Structures are given as C-alpha cells and as structure tokens.
Amino acid sequence: NKGCKLVGCGSAVPSLSVSNDDLAKIVDTSDEWISVRTGIRNRRVISGKENLRNLAVEAAKKALKMANVEPDDLDLILLCTSTPEDIFGDAPKVQRELGCTKSQLAHDITAACSGFVLGLFSASCYIKGGGFRNVLVIGADVMSRFVDWTDRGTCILFGDAAGAVVLQACDAEEDGLLSFDLHSDGEGARHLGAPINDNENGSVLEFPPNRPSYACIQMNGKEVFRFAVRCVPQSIESALEKAGLTASNIDWLLLHQANQRIIDAVATRLEFPPEKVISNLANYGNTSAASIPLALDEAVRSGKVKPGHTITAAGFGAGLTWGSAVIRW
Ligand code: ACO
C-alpha cells in the first residue's frame, strides 16, 4: 500500500457540563478570569458509570459507522491516552467491547496531548509499511480523574472526551496523511507532569516496594505557554515543507485545544486568518489526546471540513512532546 486515507470520524463527551461559574463555587476563580486567560467556558466531566473506555467505544462506533467499516474488518486499534482505566492499557478491552472477534492487534500509545498526532503517524507506518488495511485511531482522556480540584491554576483547564478516526489503505494518489514532524524533550518534563510521588520525593525504595501513588497534574503554565508558542509554529512549518505546501495552500489549522491565546498566537505567527482556524475549546476545555479528533469530528459533521480539504494538525503537551501532521480529509 502506498497511501492511507481518512474514511470516518466520531466523538463522544460525558453528559455532565461544568461551567466556569460552577468552578467558581469550588475554587477562588471567576468566569471572567477563565474566559479571558484561556477562552474556556465549559468542560464535560465524567460522572455516574461513565469512564475512559465507554467514551472511547462510543467515539469509535460513530467513526466506524461513518467509514462503513465493521469491527471485524479492522486490523488494528490504536488507543492514544495517558489516563487509561488500567496501567497495562485499555485498547484490547475497547477491541472486545466493539465486538471484534479476530484477535486483531490493539495497543495503547502514551504521549499526553500529542498522542493523537503520534497515533496518526503510527497508523500510517502500519498501513504504508506493514500491510495493515483498516486502522482505528482513538484519542481519549479523562483528565478530571488526575487534576487537583482544589488547584485553580490547573482544574479550570481540563475536560474529558474521546475522538476517533478510521484510516484505510489506498493508492498513493489518494493518500490523506501527507507529512509529519514529531519531537520530544524530557528536559522540559519538569514543567508538566503527574509523576509517582515517591520518585519526586527522592525516597529510597526498600524490598518489597510499596505500590506507588501518582501526584495530581502539576504544571508551570507560563513555561508550557512559552514552549507551545515557540515549538508548534516551527513544527508546522517543517511538516508543511515536507508536504511541499505553505500555510496559504492549507484549508484549516487544527491545533490541540489547550488555550485560545496559544491558538491565536500560533495562527498569527503562521499567517493563518481566523476564519481558517478550528476552535471548540470554549465548550470542552483541554481534552488532551481527544482534542484534535473531537474538533475534527465536529468540523466534519457541521460541513466546515469537506472532502479534499487540507488540514494542518498539531499536538503539544506533557513529555514534553509535540508534533504536526498535514492531512487531507
Ligand atoms: N482564577 C483566578 N486567578 C487565578 C487562577 C484562576 N483560575 N489561576 C491562577 N490565578 C492567579 C494566580 O494565582 C496569579 O495570581 P498572582 O498574580 O496574585 O500570583 C495570577 O492569576 C496569574 O497567574 P498565572 O499563572 O501567571 O497566569 P497566566 O496568565 O500564565 O495564565 C494559564 C495561566 C491560563 C494556565 C496559562 O499559563 C496557560 O494557559 N498556559 C498553558 C497551559 C497549557 O496549555 N497546559 C496544558 C498543556 S496540555 C497537556 O499536555 C496536559
């Protein structure tokens, strides 16, 4: 196979909507502070019996339906998440819950908010180099389980969601994944993480080791902001160059939805006019690996993104990790 094309998308969000005013009841903040600094107004948060896996399954079913692909036609499921229900990964359980019966391969990919872009790249390698034909890529995260709901600096930013796409082997002329540019830098890890508490404290393990607990998400917002505004435009320029395109040839800019000020700064630097920028952050906050496929699904279903349109997508976040893709829908 020389190419792979996007043939379906889907998304799912929890039913509980939490507004900025709701948050102002539990931490010292305001709708004005949050919307001016971030652009976020609402986020969805899991409740009741909702969890990462059922959001991932719901998004996947919608994507399979749009693609007209049966679960058993899939050769591979990639679940991009940093918040699995099980530390060994959830993809095989999603595979089972979708009703796949052929023991196709399913595995998780962990790269925080860059996870979905890495998932697309992995899918393209499996298809173009490995002979796989139908691949489901899901981006899903439930950050609400890992934020400190007493920390106004972080709890206002995140929401829960899942988004999915189906990719299919095709001829080179129909290729929908045109180029990638991918990076990471562990030096910056100190600015954003949710590490095991013991390691952070520098304590010495004795035998037998204790089961560790993880810290809530810790973030230096200003450093993450600077990193995103510096690295994301460079990465997008590099991906565009590899595809032989410039920003003016591209129909849509679709960044990881972390902060409207980051989206605006990157768009300005790359000279994307506001009407070419996809943003749904106001309604969902930062949904980590889900944010790009969730925004893509809404843009496709609302008729904004049409067949043949080109999109530059970029993810960035913990790791630090960042990366861009040039896609044709
Ligand atoms: N409500 C009211 N006041 C607040 C709040 C809040 N929710 N949060 C912080 N403040 C206060 C601070 O205490 C501080 O007060 P002080 O001046 O009296 O000390 C003041 O507001 C300014 O705080 P800063 O942190 O300097 O505010 P900043 O303008 O940097 O905005 C923000 C913070 C929104 C977090 C911004 O830095 C940002 O968006 N950074 C990028 C974060 C990001 O994208 N993270 C996700 C990456 S994705 C991933 O991989 C998980």
mmCIF file of C-alpha atoms and ligand atoms in Angstrom:
data_model
loop_
_atom_site.group_PDB
_atom_site.id
_atom_site.type_symbol
_atom_site.label_atom_id
_atom_site.label_comp_id
_atom_site.label_asym_id
_atom_site.label_seq_id
_atom_site.Cartn_x
_atom_site.Cartn_y
_atom_site.Cartn_z
ATOM 1 C CA ASN A 1 0.000 0.000 0.000
ATOM 2 C CA LYS A 2 1.360 3.395 -0.904
ATOM 3 C CA GLY A 3 -1.273 5.570 0.721
ATOM 4 C CA CYS A 4 -3.787 5.731 3.537
ATOM 5 C CA LYS A 5 -6.904 7.847 3.673
ATOM 6 C CA LEU A 6 -9.248 9.055 6.387
ATOM 7 C CA VAL A 7 -12.657 7.459 5.878
ATOM 8 C CA GLY A 8 -14.564 8.206 9.089
ATOM 9 C CA CYS A 9 -14.573 10.120 12.339
ATOM 10 C CA GLY A 10 -16.566 10.173 15.549
ATOM 11 C CA SER A 11 -16.502 11.611 19.051
ATOM 12 C CA ALA A 12 -18.072 11.300 22.482
ATOM 13 C CA VAL A 13 -18.244 13.539 25.539
ATOM 14 C CA PRO A 14 -19.629 12.938 29.054
ATOM 15 C CA SER A 15 -23.136 14.199 29.850
ATOM 16 C CA LEU A 16 -22.166 16.451 32.800
ATOM 17 C CA SER A 17 -21.337 20.007 31.710
ATOM 18 C CA VAL A 18 -19.338 22.109 34.203
ATOM 19 C CA SER A 19 -19.324 25.873 33.600
ATOM 20 C CA ASN A 20 -16.812 28.443 34.817
ATOM 21 C CA ASP A 21 -19.447 29.642 37.300
ATOM 22 C CA ASP A 22 -19.719 26.074 38.644
ATOM 23 C CA LEU A 23 -15.937 26.060 39.206
ATOM 24 C CA ALA A 24 -16.115 29.434 40.965
ATOM 25 C CA LYS A 25 -18.175 27.618 43.637
ATOM 26 C CA ILE A 26 -15.296 25.235 44.476
ATOM 27 C CA VAL A 27 -12.137 27.333 43.865
ATOM 28 C CA ASP A 28 -11.340 31.063 44.058
ATOM 29 C CA THR A 29 -11.836 31.977 40.390
ATOM 30 C CA SER A 30 -14.330 33.653 38.064
ATOM 31 C CA ASP A 31 -15.891 33.199 34.645
ATOM 32 C CA GLU A 32 -14.134 36.384 33.556
ATOM 33 C CA TRP A 33 -10.647 35.248 34.640
ATOM 34 C CA ILE A 34 -11.003 31.849 32.975
ATOM 35 C CA SER A 35 -12.541 33.057 29.722
ATOM 36 C CA VAL A 36 -10.141 35.980 29.250
ATOM 37 C CA ARG A 37 -6.985 33.938 30.029
ATOM 38 C CA THR A 38 -7.961 30.701 28.288
ATOM 39 C CA GLY A 39 -11.090 31.057 26.116
ATOM 40 C CA ILE A 40 -12.701 28.167 28.011
ATOM 41 C CA ARG A 41 -16.332 28.485 29.175
ATOM 42 C CA ASN A 42 -17.472 24.890 29.755
ATOM 43 C CA ARG A 43 -15.993 21.435 30.031
ATOM 44 C CA ARG A 44 -17.512 17.953 30.256
ATOM 45 C CA VAL A 45 -16.626 15.730 33.198
ATOM 46 C CA ILE A 46 -17.329 12.005 33.627
ATOM 47 C CA SER A 47 -19.912 11.026 36.250
ATOM 48 C CA GLY A 48 -22.005 8.005 37.175
ATOM 49 C CA LYS A 49 -20.909 4.970 35.189
ATOM 50 C CA GLU A 50 -19.002 6.937 32.533
ATOM 51 C CA ASN A 51 -15.319 6.164 32.063
ATOM 52 C CA LEU A 52 -12.492 6.406 29.554
ATOM 53 C CA ARG A 53 -13.373 3.136 27.891
ATOM 54 C CA ASN A 54 -17.016 3.790 27.222
ATOM 55 C CA LEU A 55 -16.221 7.237 25.769
ATOM 56 C CA ALA A 56 -13.583 5.616 23.518
ATOM 57 C CA VAL A 57 -16.016 2.893 22.412
ATOM 58 C CA GLU A 58 -18.799 5.410 21.645
ATOM 59 C CA ALA A 59 -16.475 7.602 19.559
ATOM 60 C CA ALA A 60 -15.119 4.518 17.765
ATOM 61 C CA LYS A 61 -18.597 3.210 16.890
ATOM 62 C CA LYS A 62 -19.524 6.546 15.302
ATOM 63 C CA ALA A 63 -16.288 6.620 13.289
ATOM 64 C CA LEU A 64 -16.797 3.019 12.093
ATOM 65 C CA LYS A 65 -20.365 3.838 11.068
ATOM 66 C CA MET A 66 -19.276 6.870 9.025
ATOM 67 C CA ALA A 67 -16.493 4.783 7.450
ATOM 68 C CA ASN A 68 -18.884 1.901 6.753
ATOM 69 C CA VAL A 69 -16.318 -0.448 8.304
ATOM 70 C CA GLU A 70 -17.362 -3.396 10.516
ATOM 71 C CA PRO A 71 -15.415 -4.028 13.757
ATOM 72 C CA ASP A 72 -14.103 -7.297 12.330
ATOM 73 C CA ASP A 73 -12.767 -5.504 9.223
ATOM 74 C CA LEU A 74 -10.289 -3.637 11.490
ATOM 75 C CA ASP A 75 -6.687 -4.876 11.500
ATOM 76 C CA LEU A 76 -5.507 -2.585 14.281
ATOM 77 C CA ILE A 77 -6.814 -0.337 17.062
ATOM 78 C CA LEU A 78 -4.529 2.377 18.494
ATOM 79 C CA LEU A 79 -5.832 3.997 21.671
ATOM 80 C CA CYS A 80 -3.954 7.222 22.390
ATOM 81 C CA THR A 81 -4.407 8.003 26.077
ATOM 82 C CA SER A 82 -2.461 8.968 29.174
ATOM 83 C CA THR A 83 -5.353 8.233 31.531
ATOM 84 C CA PRO A 84 -6.196 4.546 30.982
ATOM 85 C CA GLU A 85 -8.513 2.590 33.268
ATOM 86 C CA ASP A 86 -5.715 0.019 33.531
ATOM 87 C CA ILE A 87 -1.997 0.889 33.531
ATOM 88 C CA PHE A 88 -1.324 -2.019 31.151
ATOM 89 C CA GLY A 89 -3.556 -0.361 28.558
ATOM 90 C CA ASP A 90 -7.187 -0.323 27.502
ATOM 91 C CA ALA A 91 -7.029 -0.868 23.730
ATOM 92 C CA PRO A 92 -7.666 -4.646 23.859
ATOM 93 C CA LYS A 93 -10.701 -4.027 26.097
ATOM 94 C CA VAL A 94 -12.012 -1.433 23.640
ATOM 95 C CA GLN A 95 -11.459 -4.047 20.910
ATOM 96 C CA ARG A 96 -13.560 -6.556 22.871
ATOM 97 C CA GLU A 97 -16.296 -4.001 23.631
ATOM 98 C CA LEU A 98 -16.522 -3.050 19.949
ATOM 99 C CA GLY A 99 -17.250 -6.721 19.213
ATOM 100 C CA CYS A 100 -14.057 -7.525 17.298
ATOM 101 C CA THR A 101 -13.635 -11.310 17.230
ATOM 102 C CA LYS A 102 -10.498 -11.858 15.144
ATOM 103 C CA SER A 103 -7.780 -11.051 17.744
ATOM 104 C CA GLN A 104 -6.557 -8.166 15.635
ATOM 105 C CA LEU A 105 -3.792 -6.102 17.247
ATOM 106 C CA ALA A 106 -4.850 -3.367 19.681
ATOM 107 C CA HIS A 107 -2.496 -1.320 21.851
ATOM 108 C CA ASP A 108 -2.228 1.988 23.680
ATOM 109 C CA ILE A 109 0.001 4.952 22.817
ATOM 110 C CA THR A 110 1.004 7.335 25.627
ATOM 111 C CA ALA A 111 2.102 10.828 24.644
ATOM 112 C CA ALA A 112 -0.247 13.181 26.529
ATOM 113 C CA CYS A 113 -1.746 15.894 24.322
ATOM 114 C CA SER A 114 0.428 14.855 21.353
ATOM 115 C CA GLY A 115 -0.916 11.304 21.483
ATOM 116 C CA PHE A 116 -3.364 11.582 18.601
ATOM 117 C CA VAL A 117 -0.795 13.002 16.142
ATOM 118 C CA LEU A 118 1.564 10.149 17.091
ATOM 119 C CA GLY A 119 -1.338 7.738 16.639
ATOM 120 C CA LEU A 120 -1.887 9.016 13.087
ATOM 121 C CA PHE A 121 1.827 8.593 12.339
ATOM 122 C CA SER A 122 1.845 5.055 13.764
ATOM 123 C CA ALA A 123 -1.232 4.180 11.721
ATOM 124 C CA SER A 124 0.427 5.463 8.559
ATOM 125 C CA CYS A 125 3.514 3.306 9.274
ATOM 126 C CA TYR A 126 1.399 0.211 9.952
ATOM 127 C CA ILE A 127 -0.538 0.782 6.717
ATOM 128 C CA LYS A 128 2.198 2.014 4.369
ATOM 129 C CA GLY A 129 4.936 -0.297 5.675
ATOM 130 C CA GLY A 130 3.164 -3.161 7.414
ATOM 131 C CA GLY A 131 0.387 -4.218 5.103
ATOM 132 C CA PHE A 132 -2.411 -3.285 7.525
ATOM 133 C CA ARG A 133 -5.593 -2.177 5.740
ATOM 134 C CA ASN A 134 -8.127 -0.735 8.207
ATOM 135 C CA VAL A 135 -6.869 1.059 11.319
ATOM 136 C CA LEU A 136 -8.902 2.762 14.050
ATOM 137 C CA VAL A 137 -7.099 5.577 15.921
ATOM 138 C CA ILE A 138 -8.794 6.815 19.086
ATOM 139 C CA GLY A 139 -7.675 9.805 21.181
ATOM 140 C CA ALA A 140 -9.288 9.719 24.627
ATOM 141 C CA ASP A 141 -8.514 11.169 28.027
ATOM 142 C CA VAL A 142 -10.289 11.680 31.341
ATOM 143 C CA MET A 143 -8.101 14.376 32.859
ATOM 144 C CA SER A 144 -10.772 15.025 35.528
ATOM 145 C CA ARG A 145 -9.521 11.936 37.407
ATOM 146 C CA PHE A 146 -5.998 13.356 37.671
ATOM 147 C CA VAL A 147 -6.420 17.076 38.346
ATOM 148 C CA ASP A 148 -6.326 18.572 41.800
ATOM 149 C CA TRP A 149 -9.828 20.053 42.115
ATOM 150 C CA THR A 150 -8.537 22.452 44.783
ATOM 151 C CA ASP A 151 -5.848 23.937 42.445
ATOM 152 C CA ARG A 152 -7.376 26.825 40.491
ATOM 153 C CA GLY A 153 -4.256 27.003 38.309
ATOM 154 C CA THR A 154 -4.993 23.642 36.654
ATOM 155 C CA CYS A 155 -8.541 22.398 37.381
ATOM 156 C CA ILE A 156 -10.114 25.134 35.244
ATOM 157 C CA LEU A 157 -8.305 23.965 32.096
ATOM 158 C CA PHE A 158 -9.265 20.353 31.510
ATOM 159 C CA GLY A 159 -12.218 18.300 30.318
ATOM 160 C CA ASP A 160 -12.951 14.676 29.375
ATOM 161 C CA ALA A 161 -13.670 13.378 25.857
ATOM 162 C CA ALA A 162 -12.864 10.860 23.128
ATOM 163 C CA GLY A 163 -12.474 11.227 19.375
ATOM 164 C CA ALA A 164 -11.691 8.638 16.711
ATOM 165 C CA VAL A 165 -10.827 8.251 13.038
ATOM 166 C CA VAL A 166 -10.706 5.276 10.684
ATOM 167 C CA LEU A 167 -7.798 5.079 8.229
ATOM 168 C CA GLN A 168 -7.766 2.829 5.213
ATOM 169 C CA ALA A 169 -5.072 1.625 2.806
ATOM 170 C CA CYS A 170 -5.370 3.225 -0.636
ATOM 171 C CA ASP A 171 -3.375 4.142 -3.756
ATOM 172 C CA ALA A 172 -0.673 6.802 -3.442
ATOM 173 C CA GLU A 173 -2.764 9.421 -5.328
ATOM 174 C CA GLU A 174 -5.480 9.215 -2.657
ATOM 175 C CA ASP A 175 -3.078 9.491 0.292
ATOM 176 C CA GLY A 176 -4.586 11.509 3.155
ATOM 177 C CA LEU A 177 -1.568 11.595 5.506
ATOM 178 C CA LEU A 178 0.820 13.871 3.631
ATOM 179 C CA SER A 179 3.596 14.578 6.155
ATOM 180 C CA PHE A 180 4.597 14.554 9.821
ATOM 181 C CA ASP A 181 7.046 16.341 12.102
ATOM 182 C CA LEU A 182 7.453 14.835 15.597
ATOM 183 C CA HIS A 183 9.540 15.757 18.672
ATOM 184 C CA SER A 184 10.024 15.315 22.393
ATOM 185 C CA ASP A 185 12.233 16.874 25.074
ATOM 186 C CA GLY A 186 12.483 15.276 28.522
ATOM 187 C CA GLU A 187 14.347 18.333 29.809
ATOM 188 C CA GLY A 188 11.028 20.200 29.831
ATOM 189 C CA ALA A 189 9.225 17.399 31.711
ATOM 190 C CA ARG A 190 9.543 19.355 34.957
ATOM 191 C CA HIS A 191 7.061 21.917 33.629
ATOM 192 C CA LEU A 192 4.143 19.475 33.257
ATOM 193 C CA GLY A 193 3.508 16.041 34.713
ATOM 194 C CA ALA A 194 1.738 13.717 37.126
ATOM 195 C CA PRO A 195 4.668 11.671 38.467
ATOM 196 C CA ILE A 196 4.817 8.892 41.051
ATOM 197 C CA ASN A 197 5.052 10.615 44.435
ATOM 198 C CA ASP A 198 7.958 8.504 45.793
ATOM 199 C CA ASN A 199 10.358 9.341 42.968
ATOM 200 C CA GLU A 200 9.632 13.030 43.272
ATOM 201 C CA ASN A 201 10.427 12.983 46.978
ATOM 202 C CA GLY A 202 13.710 11.208 46.271
ATOM 203 C CA SER A 203 12.852 8.487 48.795
ATOM 204 C CA VAL A 204 14.825 5.222 48.671
ATOM 205 C CA LEU A 205 12.858 2.043 47.960
ATOM 206 C CA GLU A 206 13.145 -0.946 50.227
ATOM 207 C CA PHE A 207 12.168 -4.504 49.422
ATOM 208 C CA PRO A 208 9.348 -5.266 48.892
ATOM 209 C CA PRO A 209 8.486 -1.940 47.189
ATOM 210 C CA ASN A 210 5.254 -0.141 48.063
ATOM 211 C CA ARG A 211 2.589 0.366 45.476
ATOM 212 C CA PRO A 212 3.137 3.994 44.401
ATOM 213 C CA SER A 213 0.576 6.750 44.210
ATOM 214 C CA TYR A 214 0.607 9.331 41.441
ATOM 215 C CA ALA A 215 0.618 13.067 42.054
ATOM 216 C CA CYS A 216 -2.145 15.208 40.557
ATOM 217 C CA ILE A 217 -1.265 17.161 37.411
ATOM 218 C CA GLN A 218 1.424 19.738 38.194
ATOM 219 C CA MET A 219 2.021 22.481 35.684
ATOM 220 C CA ASN A 220 4.059 25.622 35.203
ATOM 221 C CA GLY A 221 1.525 27.314 32.949
ATOM 222 C CA LYS A 222 3.788 30.121 31.774
ATOM 223 C CA GLU A 223 6.568 27.728 30.695
ATOM 224 C CA VAL A 224 4.092 25.462 28.875
ATOM 225 C CA PHE A 225 2.642 28.502 27.152
ATOM 226 C CA ARG A 226 6.103 29.669 26.007
ATOM 227 C CA PHE A 227 7.045 26.183 24.844
ATOM 228 C CA ALA A 228 3.872 25.849 22.763
ATOM 229 C CA VAL A 229 4.161 29.241 21.104
ATOM 230 C CA ARG A 230 7.851 28.629 20.279
ATOM 231 C CA CYS A 231 7.829 24.988 19.147
ATOM 232 C CA VAL A 232 4.464 24.480 17.463
ATOM 233 C CA PRO A 233 4.915 27.024 14.612
ATOM 234 C CA GLN A 234 8.377 25.586 13.825
ATOM 235 C CA SER A 235 6.972 22.074 13.750
ATOM 236 C CA ILE A 236 4.081 23.059 11.485
ATOM 237 C CA GLU A 237 6.445 24.862 9.107
ATOM 238 C CA SER A 238 8.600 21.763 8.928
ATOM 239 C CA ALA A 239 5.596 19.475 8.241
ATOM 240 C CA LEU A 240 4.335 21.881 5.544
ATOM 241 C CA GLU A 241 7.766 21.961 3.897
ATOM 242 C CA LYS A 242 7.917 18.139 3.836
ATOM 243 C CA ALA A 243 4.495 18.106 2.134
ATOM 244 C CA GLY A 244 5.657 20.756 -0.360
ATOM 245 C CA LEU A 245 2.926 23.151 0.846
ATOM 246 C CA THR A 246 2.672 26.552 2.521
ATOM 247 C CA ALA A 247 0.110 27.852 5.002
ATOM 248 C CA SER A 248 -1.703 29.635 2.169
ATOM 249 C CA ASN A 249 -2.401 26.252 0.461
ATOM 250 C CA ILE A 250 -3.989 24.818 3.625
ATOM 251 C CA ASP A 251 -7.726 24.980 4.306
ATOM 252 C CA TRP A 252 -7.699 24.549 8.104
ATOM 253 C CA LEU A 253 -5.410 24.952 11.101
ATOM 254 C CA LEU A 254 -6.395 22.494 13.842
ATOM 255 C CA LEU A 255 -4.264 22.761 16.978
ATOM 256 C CA HIS A 256 -4.541 20.840 20.209
ATOM 257 C CA GLN A 257 -7.163 22.813 22.114
ATOM 258 C CA ALA A 258 -5.272 23.990 25.216
ATOM 259 C CA ASN A 259 -5.702 27.759 25.332
ATOM 260 C CA GLN A 260 -7.262 30.190 22.839
ATOM 261 C CA ARG A 261 -4.308 32.535 23.336
ATOM 262 C CA ILE A 262 -1.914 29.782 22.217
ATOM 263 C CA ILE A 263 -4.124 29.018 19.191
ATOM 264 C CA ASP A 264 -4.280 32.729 18.248
ATOM 265 C CA ALA A 265 -0.524 33.256 18.702
ATOM 266 C CA VAL A 266 0.377 30.243 16.535
ATOM 267 C CA ALA A 267 -2.158 31.238 13.857
ATOM 268 C CA THR A 268 -0.794 34.788 13.758
ATOM 269 C CA ARG A 269 2.804 33.590 13.525
ATOM 270 C CA LEU A 270 1.929 31.278 10.616
ATOM 271 C CA GLU A 271 -0.366 33.864 8.978
ATOM 272 C CA PHE A 272 -3.487 31.720 9.159
ATOM 273 C CA PRO A 273 -6.518 34.061 9.097
ATOM 274 C CA PRO A 274 -9.037 33.476 11.934
ATOM 275 C CA GLU A 275 -11.627 32.025 9.517
ATOM 276 C CA LYS A 276 -9.269 29.123 8.769
ATOM 277 C CA VAL A 277 -8.744 28.226 12.433
ATOM 278 C CA ILE A 278 -10.814 25.453 14.035
ATOM 279 C CA SER A 279 -11.604 26.010 17.720
ATOM 280 C CA ASN A 280 -14.133 24.370 20.035
ATOM 281 C CA LEU A 281 -12.174 24.919 23.218
ATOM 282 C CA ALA A 282 -14.857 27.186 24.700
ATOM 283 C CA ASN A 283 -17.204 24.206 25.052
ATOM 284 C CA TYR A 284 -14.839 21.427 26.140
ATOM 285 C CA GLY A 285 -11.597 22.857 27.596
ATOM 286 C CA ASN A 286 -8.375 20.936 27.131
ATOM 287 C CA THR A 287 -9.288 17.286 26.498
ATOM 288 C CA SER A 288 -5.675 16.159 25.946
ATOM 289 C CA ALA A 289 -5.359 13.408 23.305
ATOM 290 C CA ALA A 290 -9.058 13.762 22.435
ATOM 291 C CA SER A 291 -8.989 17.433 21.481
ATOM 292 C CA ILE A 292 -7.876 17.147 17.839
ATOM 293 C CA PRO A 293 -10.206 14.272 16.784
ATOM 294 C CA LEU A 294 -13.102 15.830 18.750
ATOM 295 C CA ALA A 295 -12.694 19.175 16.953
ATOM 296 C CA LEU A 296 -12.159 17.399 13.621
ATOM 297 C CA ASP A 297 -15.350 15.368 14.069
ATOM 298 C CA GLU A 298 -17.413 18.472 14.860
ATOM 299 C CA ALA A 299 -15.921 20.336 11.892
ATOM 300 C CA VAL A 300 -16.630 17.427 9.509
ATOM 301 C CA ARG A 301 -20.188 16.829 10.747
ATOM 302 C CA SER A 302 -21.043 20.553 10.609
ATOM 303 C CA GLY A 303 -19.848 20.672 6.977
ATOM 304 C CA LYS A 304 -16.909 23.015 7.633
ATOM 305 C CA VAL A 305 -14.303 20.437 6.639
ATOM 306 C CA LYS A 306 -15.231 18.972 3.252
ATOM 307 C CA PRO A 307 -13.789 16.059 1.258
ATOM 308 C CA GLY A 308 -10.467 17.113 -0.301
ATOM 309 C CA HIS A 309 -9.766 19.858 2.260
ATOM 310 C CA THR A 310 -6.254 20.001 3.716
ATOM 311 C CA ILE A 311 -5.659 20.417 7.450
ATOM 312 C CA THR A 312 -2.510 21.045 9.488
ATOM 313 C CA ALA A 313 -2.979 19.490 12.901
ATOM 314 C CA ALA A 314 -0.529 19.914 15.779
ATOM 315 C CA GLY A 315 -0.418 18.413 19.255
ATOM 316 C CA PHE A 316 1.762 19.550 22.166
ATOM 317 C CA GLY A 317 1.960 18.808 25.849
ATOM 318 C CA ALA A 318 3.483 16.746 28.609
ATOM 319 C CA GLY A 319 6.721 14.893 27.965
ATOM 320 C CA LEU A 320 7.344 17.445 26.648
ATOM 321 C CA THR A 321 6.082 16.147 23.319
ATOM 322 C CA TRP A 322 4.930 17.965 20.195
ATOM 323 C CA GLY A 323 4.228 17.174 16.595
ATOM 324 C CA SER A 324 2.383 18.170 13.454
ATOM 325 C CA ALA A 325 0.632 16.406 10.605
ATOM 326 C CA VAL A 326 -0.574 17.582 7.220
ATOM 327 C CA ILE A 327 -3.788 15.728 6.441
ATOM 328 C CA ARG A 328 -6.211 15.599 3.545
ATOM 329 C CA TRP A 329 -9.799 14.792 4.600
HETATM 330 N N1 ACO B 1 -8.669 32.135 38.726
HETATM 331 C C1 ACO B 1 -8.240 33.308 39.222
HETATM 332 N N2 ACO B 1 -6.947 33.609 39.397
HETATM 333 C C2 ACO B 1 -6.056 32.661 39.041
HETATM 334 C C3 ACO B 1 -6.435 31.411 38.526
HETATM 335 C C4 ACO B 1 -7.802 31.165 38.382
HETATM 336 N N3 ACO B 1 -8.283 30.010 37.892
HETATM 337 N N4 ACO B 1 -5.334 30.691 38.272
HETATM 338 C C5 ACO B 1 -4.282 31.449 38.603
HETATM 339 N N5 ACO B 1 -4.721 32.648 39.079
HETATM 340 C C6 ACO B 1 -3.932 33.777 39.561
HETATM 341 C C7 ACO B 1 -2.561 33.372 40.008
HETATM 342 O O1 ACO B 1 -2.577 32.964 41.367
HETATM 343 C C8 ACO B 1 -1.785 34.636 39.791
HETATM 344 O O2 ACO B 1 -2.044 35.498 40.862
HETATM 345 P P1 ACO B 1 -0.873 36.430 41.462
HETATM 346 O O3 ACO B 1 -0.501 37.336 40.330
HETATM 347 O O4 ACO B 1 -1.564 37.117 42.598
HETATM 348 O O5 ACO B 1 0.219 35.487 41.854
HETATM 349 C C9 ACO B 1 -2.417 35.256 38.561
HETATM 350 O O6 ACO B 1 -3.729 34.662 38.459
HETATM 351 C C10 ACO B 1 -1.648 34.991 37.280
HETATM 352 O O7 ACO B 1 -1.371 33.592 37.200
HETATM 353 P P2 ACO B 1 -0.519 32.996 36.034
HETATM 354 O O8 ACO B 1 -0.351 31.536 36.260
HETATM 355 O O9 ACO B 1 0.720 33.834 35.884
HETATM 356 O O10 ACO B 1 -1.490 33.267 34.806
HETATM 357 P P3 ACO B 1 -1.219 33.098 33.269
HETATM 358 O O11 ACO B 1 -1.552 34.331 32.575
HETATM 359 O O12 ACO B 1 0.097 32.447 32.979
HETATM 360 O O13 ACO B 1 -2.369 32.068 32.855
HETATM 361 C C11 ACO B 1 -2.666 29.759 32.289
HETATM 362 C C12 ACO B 1 -2.359 30.768 33.394
HETATM 363 C C13 ACO B 1 -4.059 30.034 31.778
HETATM 364 C C14 ACO B 1 -2.594 28.374 32.908
HETATM 365 C C15 ACO B 1 -1.646 29.925 31.151
HETATM 366 O O14 ACO B 1 -0.343 29.996 31.666
HETATM 367 C C16 ACO B 1 -1.724 28.792 30.171
HETATM 368 O O15 ACO B 1 -2.733 28.561 29.548
HETATM 369 N N6 ACO B 1 -0.610 28.062 29.959
HETATM 370 C C17 ACO B 1 -0.581 26.951 29.064
HETATM 371 C C18 ACO B 1 -1.132 25.795 29.805
HETATM 372 C C19 ACO B 1 -1.423 24.629 28.907
HETATM 373 O O16 ACO B 1 -1.720 24.764 27.762
HETATM 374 N N7 ACO B 1 -1.356 23.484 29.557
HETATM 375 C C20 ACO B 1 -1.797 22.302 29.018
HETATM 376 C C21 ACO B 1 -0.801 21.603 28.175
HETATM 377 S S1 ACO B 1 -1.572 20.195 27.671
HETATM 378 C C22 ACO B 1 -1.029 18.811 28.437
HETATM 379 O O17 ACO B 1 -0.157 18.184 27.972
HETATM 380 C C23 ACO B 1 -1.671 18.330 29.716
#
